[in-house]
C-alpha cells in the first residue's frame, strides 16, 4: 500500500485556507477577493449596460437568452426546450432570473440578462484568478499588478459585458485551476472532485472543455505517480484513482448530454450533426472564413498566432519562464494553469488549422488568463512570503557593496516582480490594438459604436417592430409557425410569446406538416435563413408569399434582415 | 430465608426477565416485539382496501402516482447521500484523540470498562478473540470483559474455557429463552456490568488497542450530553475476494462519510453493530437494546436521539471479518435491511411525537437514511428491470407509467444517481488510501444488484418472521487458510 505524501510546497502560504476552519468573528470582512469581485462587477456591469444601450448585444448571446426563455414562457414549456445545438449551461443559469422580466422587461426583451450574467461570471473569473495568485504567494504588489492586468485586459472587459458564454467558461476553468493548485499542495482527494466537477460544468458551457478534460487527468496521474512512495503497483493504482476522480464527472457530462440529446432530438451530438449546428454553420460560411484566415495551413497558423499573440504577446516567454522556475524549484503548481488552459487554446487552434472553426478572436481568449497565471507561477514563492523591503538594508546603510549589481542583487525580487508585471501588462495596449484590427477581430472590431453596432441596432429595431405588429394582430396561442433558430429575437421582443409555435415545441414537426389542422394562421419566415425549417417546408413562399392578401414583409434600413409573415389561408 | 444459590438463581431470572421485557416495560412504544402498531395495521389495511379497487379501475393512474412518489423518494435519498458526503468532507467530524492524549490518563483515573462480547456457535474464533482482547491497552484491573454465551452452546463454552481466560474475563451463560438474539444476550450481560462505560465487540473483532482509552478521553472531553461514541469499523480480509472488496468500500463510505455527515448535520446516528461505547448509566436509562429488533444498534441510535442524547463518531478502527461468501453476505445484509425497516416502522408509530423529539433533521435521517436505504436497494432492481424491458421491447405500458417530469427525474436518477454513487465510492477508496479497490468501486452496480436481492429477502422475511436473527457465519477467512 502506498501512502501519498502531499507536496509541502508553500505550506506557509495558506493562511487564508488554514484559518477557514477556525472560528471567525461574525462581522462581514472586506477581503481582497471580495473587493476585487465588487470592483470588477461594477466595471463589467457598466460595460454590459453600454452593450445594452448601444443595442450591440451579439446575436449568439440573445439566442442563449431565448433558449432559456422557451423553457419557461413558450407555448410548450419544458426543460428540453433549452435545445441541444448549443451547450446548455449558459442558458440554464439564466432561468432563475427570467421571472424578473415582470419588473424589468428589458431583461428578456433586450437580452439584458445575458450581459449581466457575463459581468457576474467575468468578475468571478478575475476574483478566482486573484485567489490563485495569492495561493502562489507572489507577494502583494505582484498579486495586485497581475490582477489589474487581467481585469482591464480589453478582451476580458469586452467579454465581461457582452453576454457571450466566454465569461462563464473562463470562470469554470479558473475554478478548476484553483482546485488543481490546492490538490497539488494539499493532496486531498476532495480537491480532485472539484477539478472534475468544474471541468464537467465547463463542458456544459463550451465543448472546448473536452481538451482539458483529457489533459488534466493525464497530468494528475503523472503528478500523483511522481509524488507517490512505495511499490510501483500501489503508485500506479493511486495515479489511476486520482485520474478517474477528475475524468469521471466530465465523462458523465459528455455522455449525459449526448444521451439526453439522443433521446430527445435523436442526435448524439447535435452541435456537429444538426442543420443549425456549428459544423453546418462553418460549412455554410467557409468562403467568408477562408477570406480572413487563409485557406492554407501556414496561412491559418500565422493567423492563429497573430490572434493569440495579439492578446498576450509574451505568453510563450512567460510559459518558458514559469516552466523553468517550476522545474528548478520542483514546484508542480505551474502545471495547473498550463494543463487546464493550454489544451483549450490548442483545441481551438487545431480547429482553426483544420478549417472547422470560424476562427473568431474569442477562441483565443484563454491565452489572457494563461499569461497572467503563468506570470504568477514564475513569481511563485515556496514559503510564507517574507517582505523583501524589510529584509533588505536601508539605502545608504551598511552594505557589502555598491553600484548597480549590488542594487540588483538586493532588489532581485522586486525587479523580477516588476519585469513579470510589465511582461503581462504589455498585453493590455497590444490587445487594444488587436481588437480594433478588423482582420483579426472580425466580431469585436465592429462593436465600438461603428458600422457593426449600427447594423446590430438596426436589426434590433426591426425585430422589435415585427414583434409589435404581430402582437397587434391579437392572435391566439399557437397561431404563428416559425423557426425559432432564426426568429428568437422576435419571440423575445413579443409581449405574447405563446402565440408562436416554435422549433422546440414537441408538436412542431406535426404542425409543420399540417399547419391548418393545428390552427396555425401565419407562417413567419426569414428571408436569409438557409436552414429555416418553415421556409424549407414551403419554399414557394419566397416567391409568391409576399403577394398574398394579408401578407406582410419587413426589412431593416441596411438590408440585414428581412421577415415575411404569410397567411396560411392563401397557401392553397 | 433463601440460600446464596437461590439468590443467584433469582438474580439470573430477574436479569433474564429484564433483558427481554426491560425495554417493553419502560418504553412500550419503542419495542419491536409487535412490528406494526394497531394504528399502523389499520392504516395499512385501509390503504390496501382503498387502493385495490382504485388499482383495478384506474390502473395506469394509480401506478403513475406510485411511480412518481417512488421516483421522488429515490431522488431524495440520492440527494441526501450527496449532502452527507459533502458535509463530512468540509471539516473533520470524527472525534480525534491522539495516542499521547489516550496514554496520558493515569491508570488510577480510568473508569472500570465493561466489554460485552456476545458469541453464539463460534468455537473456532473464540480463542483468537481472547487474544485480541488482551491486546487492548487498558489496565486489567479496570477491565470487566463479559463473554456472553448461550447456556446450551456447549462447544463454544468449552472452547472459551479451554482458552483459559484471565480473571478479568467472565463467562456469562445466557439462559436459553426466546428471542435468541444478540441484543437479548447483551441486555442480559448489561445486568451484571460493573463498568462506568460499556462497549460491545463481536467475536471476530480486532479493536485498535487504544480504543477504550480514546473513548474515555473523548467522552470526558465531550461532556455528559454525549452518551455514546461509535468507532469506525473496517475489515482485515478486504482483499480476500470481490465481495470483501465491495464490502470494504461500503464500510468506508458508511463510517468515513455518511456517519460523520450525519454528525456534521446534527442528525441521529444509527449505530453500527459493534464498537459503540456507552455511558452505562445512560444506556440502562434508555432501556438498552431492543431484543426483538435485528438491528438493535441502529434502533438504539435513533432512540438515544429521541430521548435527547447525542452520539459522536470516534476516530479509531475496529477490524472485522468481511463476509466473503455470497449466501452468507445475503443473509447478513437482509437481516440489516429487515432491521432497518423494523426500526423505521417502530419510530414512525407516533410520527408526531417522533417529529417533536427528533426535529426535522432527525425525521429526514429516519426516513431517508433508515427507511430509504433498504427501500431504494429493493427498488433498484424493479427500476432496472423496467428500464431493461423498455429498451428491449419498448412496450407502451411502461412508457405510460411515467409522467413526463417524473420520467426525467427517473432518468436523472438512473444515469446520474448511479454514476454519482459509483463516483463517491471512488472518492471513498481514495480517502482510505486503498486505490487497489478502484476496480471494485467502478463495478459497484453489480454490488447494488446483490443488495437488491438481499432487500427482497428482507421484505419477505419482515412479513414472515420479523424477529428471526439470521446468523452470520464467521471465520470463513480461517477456513480458507486451513482447508
Coordinates of C-alpha atoms in Angstrom, one line a residue, chain B residues 15-24 31-35 118 120 149-152 174-189 289-296 338 465-470:
Chain B
X15 CA -31.9 -10.4 34.7
X16 CA -33.4 -12.6 32.0
X17 CA -36.8 -11.1 32.5
X18 CA -35.2 -7.6 32.4
X19 CA -33.2 -8.4 29.3
X20 CA -36.4 -9.5 27.5
X21 CA -39.0 -7.2 28.8
X22 CA -36.9 -4.2 30.1
X23 CA -37.5 -2.0 27.2
X24 CA -41.1 -3.0 26.7
X31 CA -40.2 -2.1 21.3
X32 CA -40.4 -4.2 18.1
X33 CA -42.0 -7.3 19.6
X34 CA -45.1 -6.2 17.7
X35 CA -43.8 -4.9 14.4
X118 CA -21.8 -11.9 22.6
X120 CA -23.1 -17.9 19.5
X149 CA -22.5 -17.4 25.6
X150 CA -25.8 -19.2 25.2
X151 CA -26.1 -21.7 28.0
X152 CA -26.8 -24.5 25.6
X174 CA -27.4 -16.6 28.9
X175 CA -30.3 -18.8 29.8
X176 CA -31.9 -20.2 26.6
X177 CA -35.1 -18.4 26.1
X178 CA -36.7 -16.7 23.1
X179 CA -35.9 -14.3 21.4
X180 CA -32.5 -15.8 20.7
X181 CA -30.9 -12.6 19.6
X182 CA -27.7 -10.7 20.1
X183 CA -29.4 -7.8 21.8
X184 CA -31.1 -10.0 24.3
X185 CA -27.7 -11.5 25.2
X186 CA -26.2 -8.0 25.5
X187 CA -29.1 -6.9 27.7
X188 CA -28.5 -9.9 29.9
X189 CA -24.8 -9.1 30.2
X289 CA -31.1 -2.8 23.3
X290 CA -34.4 -3.9 21.8
X291 CA -34.2 -7.7 22.0
X292 CA -36.8 -8.1 19.2
X293 CA -35.1 -5.8 16.7
X294 CA -32.5 -7.5 14.5
X295 CA -30.6 -4.2 14.0
X296 CA -30.8 -3.2 17.6
X338 CA -35.1 -6.1 7.8
X465 CA -40.6 -13.7 10.6
X466 CA -39.7 -10.2 11.7
X467 CA -37.6 -11.1 14.8
X468 CA -35.7 -14.1 13.3
X469 CA -31.9 -13.5 13.7
X470 CA -30.2 -14.7 10.6

